Amino acid sequence: MPPKSQKAEIPIIGMTCANCALTIERSLKRKVPGLISANVNVATETATVEFDPRMADLKLIADVV
């Protein structure tokens, strides 16, 4: 049985507008293999991600952010 997806919440400091969040979200979707979902929230300054741990890890995701 393959491993289940992992979810994580990553703090992102310094976002000032919705365009910042959209840019980060698009980058994650383009650059992180195995990314299932990404939701970046300006108000809470966090990115909530779900990913396949066989294809990506938190270091890769943080590097993209």
CSV table of N, CA and C in Angstrom, one decimal:
chain,number,residue,atom,x,y,z
A,1,MET,N,0.8,-1.2,0.0
A,1,MET,CA,0.0,0.0,0.0
A,1,MET,C,0.9,1.2,0.0
A,2,PRO,N,0.7,2.2,-0.9
A,2,PRO,CA,1.5,3.4,-1.0
A,2,PRO,C,1.3,4.3,0.2
A,3,PRO,N,2.3,5.1,0.6
A,3,PRO,CA,2.2,6.0,1.7
A,3,PRO,C,1.1,7.0,1.4
A,4,LYS,N,0.4,7.4,2.4
A,4,LYS,CA,-0.6,8.5,2.3
A,4,LYS,C,0.0,9.8,2.1
A,5,SER,N,-0.8,10.7,1.6
A,5,SER,CA,-0.3,12.1,1.4
A,5,SER,C,0.0,12.7,2.8
A,6,GLN,N,0.9,13.7,2.8
A,6,GLN,CA,1.2,14.5,4.0
A,6,GLN,C,0.6,15.9,3.8
A,7,LYS,N,0.2,16.5,4.9
A,7,LYS,CA,-0.2,17.8,5.0
A,7,LYS,C,0.7,18.6,5.9
A,8,ALA,N,0.9,19.9,5.5
A,8,ALA,CA,1.7,20.7,6.4
A,8,ALA,C,1.3,22.2,6.2
A,9,GLU,N,1.6,23.0,7.3
A,9,GLU,CA,1.3,24.4,7.2
A,9,GLU,C,2.7,25.1,7.4
A,10,ILE,N,3.0,25.9,6.4
A,10,ILE,CA,4.3,26.6,6.4
A,10,ILE,C,4.1,28.1,6.6
A,11,PRO,N,4.8,28.7,7.5
A,11,PRO,CA,4.7,30.1,7.7
A,11,PRO,C,5.4,30.9,6.6
A,12,ILE,N,4.8,31.9,6.1
A,12,ILE,CA,5.4,32.8,5.1
A,12,ILE,C,5.3,34.2,5.6
A,13,ILE,N,6.4,34.8,5.8
A,13,ILE,CA,6.5,36.2,6.4
A,13,ILE,C,6.7,37.2,5.2
A,14,GLY,N,6.0,38.3,5.3
A,14,GLY,CA,6.2,39.3,4.3
A,14,GLY,C,5.3,39.5,3.2
A,15,MET,N,4.3,38.6,3.1
A,15,MET,CA,3.3,38.8,2.0
A,15,MET,C,2.5,40.1,2.3
A,16,THR,N,2.2,40.9,1.3
A,16,THR,CA,1.5,42.1,1.5
A,16,THR,C,0.2,42.2,0.7
A,17,CYS,N,0.0,41.3,-0.2
A,17,CYS,CA,-1.3,41.4,-1.0
A,17,CYS,C,-1.7,40.0,-1.6
A,18,ALA,N,-2.8,39.9,-2.2
A,18,ALA,CA,-3.3,38.7,-2.7
A,18,ALA,C,-2.4,38.2,-3.9
A,19,ASN,N,-1.8,39.2,-4.6
A,19,ASN,CA,-0.9,38.8,-5.7
A,19,ASN,C,0.3,38.0,-5.2
A,20,CYS,N,0.8,38.4,-4.0
A,20,CYS,CA,1.9,37.6,-3.4
A,20,CYS,C,1.5,36.2,-3.2
A,21,ALA,N,0.3,36.0,-2.6
A,21,ALA,CA,-0.2,34.7,-2.3
A,21,ALA,C,-0.4,33.9,-3.6
A,22,LEU,N,-0.9,34.5,-4.6
A,22,LEU,CA,-1.2,33.8,-5.9
A,22,LEU,C,0.1,33.4,-6.6
A,23,THR,N,1.1,34.3,-6.5
A,23,THR,CA,2.4,34.0,-7.1
A,23,THR,C,3.1,32.8,-6.4
A,24,ILE,N,3.0,32.8,-5.1
A,24,ILE,CA,3.6,31.6,-4.4
A,24,ILE,C,2.8,30.4,-4.7
A,25,GLU,N,1.5,30.4,-4.7
A,25,GLU,CA,0.7,29.2,-5.0
A,25,GLU,C,1.0,28.7,-6.4
A,26,ARG,N,1.1,29.6,-7.4
A,26,ARG,CA,1.5,29.1,-8.7
A,26,ARG,C,2.9,28.5,-8.8
A,27,SER,N,3.8,29.1,-8.1
A,27,SER,CA,5.2,28.6,-8.1
A,27,SER,C,5.2,27.2,-7.5
A,28,LEU,N,4.5,27.0,-6.4
A,28,LEU,CA,4.4,25.7,-5.8
A,28,LEU,C,3.8,24.6,-6.7
A,29,LYS,N,2.8,25.0,-7.4
A,29,LYS,CA,2.1,24.1,-8.3
A,29,LYS,C,3.0,23.7,-9.5
A,30,ARG,N,3.8,24.7,-9.9
A,30,ARG,CA,4.7,24.4,-11.1
A,30,ARG,C,5.9,23.6,-10.7
A,31,LYS,N,6.5,23.9,-9.5
A,31,LYS,CA,7.8,23.4,-9.2
A,31,LYS,C,7.9,22.3,-8.2
A,32,VAL,N,6.8,21.9,-7.6
A,32,VAL,CA,6.9,20.8,-6.6
A,32,VAL,C,6.2,19.6,-7.2
A,33,PRO,N,7.0,18.5,-7.5
A,33,PRO,CA,6.4,17.3,-8.0
A,33,PRO,C,5.7,16.6,-6.9
A,34,GLY,N,4.5,16.0,-7.2
A,34,GLY,CA,3.8,15.3,-6.2
A,34,GLY,C,2.9,16.2,-5.3
A,35,LEU,N,2.8,17.5,-5.7
A,35,LEU,CA,2.0,18.4,-4.9
A,35,LEU,C,0.5,18.1,-5.3
A,36,ILE,N,-0.3,17.9,-4.2
A,36,ILE,CA,-1.7,17.6,-4.4
A,36,ILE,C,-2.5,18.9,-4.3
A,37,SER,N,-2.2,19.7,-3.3
A,37,SER,CA,-2.9,21.0,-3.2
A,37,SER,C,-2.0,22.0,-2.5
A,38,ALA,N,-2.3,23.3,-2.8
A,38,ALA,CA,-1.6,24.4,-2.1
A,38,ALA,C,-2.6,25.5,-1.9
A,39,ASN,N,-2.6,26.0,-0.7
A,39,ASN,CA,-3.5,27.2,-0.4
A,39,ASN,C,-2.7,28.2,0.4
A,40,VAL,N,-2.5,29.3,-0.2
A,40,VAL,CA,-1.7,30.4,0.5
A,40,VAL,C,-2.6,31.5,1.0
A,41,ASN,N,-2.5,31.8,2.2
A,41,ASN,CA,-3.4,32.8,2.9
A,41,ASN,C,-2.6,34.0,3.3
A,42,VAL,N,-2.9,35.1,2.8
A,42,VAL,CA,-2.3,36.4,3.1
A,42,VAL,C,-2.5,36.8,4.6
A,43,ALA,N,-3.8,36.7,5.0
A,43,ALA,CA,-4.2,37.1,6.4
A,43,ALA,C,-3.4,36.3,7.4
A,44,THR,N,-3.3,35.0,7.3
A,44,THR,CA,-2.6,34.2,8.3
A,44,THR,C,-1.1,34.0,8.0
A,45,GLU,N,-0.6,34.5,6.8
A,45,GLU,CA,0.7,34.4,6.4
A,45,GLU,C,1.2,32.9,6.4
A,46,THR,N,0.4,32.0,5.9
A,46,THR,CA,0.7,30.6,5.8
A,46,THR,C,0.4,30.0,4.5
A,47,ALA,N,1.1,28.9,4.2
A,47,ALA,CA,0.8,28.1,3.0
A,47,ALA,C,0.4,26.7,3.6
A,48,THR,N,-0.8,26.2,3.2
A,48,THR,CA,-1.2,24.9,3.6
A,48,THR,C,-1.0,24.0,2.4
A,49,VAL,N,-0.2,23.0,2.5
A,49,VAL,CA,0.1,22.1,1.4
A,49,VAL,C,-0.2,20.7,1.7
A,50,GLU,N,-0.6,19.9,0.6
A,50,GLU,CA,-0.7,18.5,0.7
A,50,GLU,C,0.1,17.9,-0.4
A,51,PHE,N,0.9,16.9,-0.1
A,51,PHE,CA,1.9,16.4,-1.1
A,51,PHE,C,2.1,14.9,-0.9
A,52,ASP,N,2.7,14.3,-2.0
A,52,ASP,CA,3.1,12.9,-1.9
A,52,ASP,C,4.5,12.8,-1.4
A,53,PRO,N,4.7,12.3,-0.2
A,53,PRO,CA,6.1,12.3,0.4
A,53,PRO,C,7.1,11.4,-0.4
A,54,ARG,N,6.6,10.6,-1.3
A,54,ARG,CA,7.6,9.9,-2.2
A,54,ARG,C,8.2,10.8,-3.3
A,55,MET,N,7.5,11.9,-3.5
A,55,MET,CA,8.0,12.8,-4.6
A,55,MET,C,8.5,14.1,-4.1
A,56,ALA,N,8.1,14.6,-2.9
A,56,ALA,CA,8.6,15.9,-2.4
A,56,ALA,C,8.7,15.8,-0.9
A,57,ASP,N,9.4,16.8,-0.4
A,57,ASP,CA,9.5,16.9,1.1
A,57,ASP,C,9.4,18.3,1.5
A,58,LEU,N,9.3,18.6,2.8
A,58,LEU,CA,9.1,19.9,3.3
A,58,LEU,C,10.2,20.9,2.9
A,59,LYS,N,11.5,20.4,2.8
A,59,LYS,CA,12.6,21.2,2.5
A,59,LYS,C,12.4,21.7,1.0
A,60,LEU,N,12.0,20.9,0.1
A,60,LEU,CA,11.8,21.3,-1.3
A,60,LEU,C,10.7,22.4,-1.3
A,61,ILE,N,9.6,22.1,-0.6
A,61,ILE,CA,8.5,23.0,-0.6
A,61,ILE,C,8.9,24.4,0.0
A,62,ALA,N,9.7,24.4,1.1
A,62,ALA,CA,10.1,25.6,1.7
A,62,ALA,C,11.1,26.3,0.8
A,63,ASP,N,11.9,25.6,0.1
A,63,ASP,CA,12.9,26.2,-0.9
A,63,ASP,C,12.1,27.0,-2.0
A,64,VAL,N,11.0,26.4,-2.5
A,64,VAL,CA,10.2,27.0,-3.5
A,64,VAL,C,9.6,28.3,-3.0
A,65,VAL,N,9.1,28.2,-1.8
A,65,VAL,CA,8.4,29.4,-1.2
A,65,VAL,C,9.5,30.5,-1.0
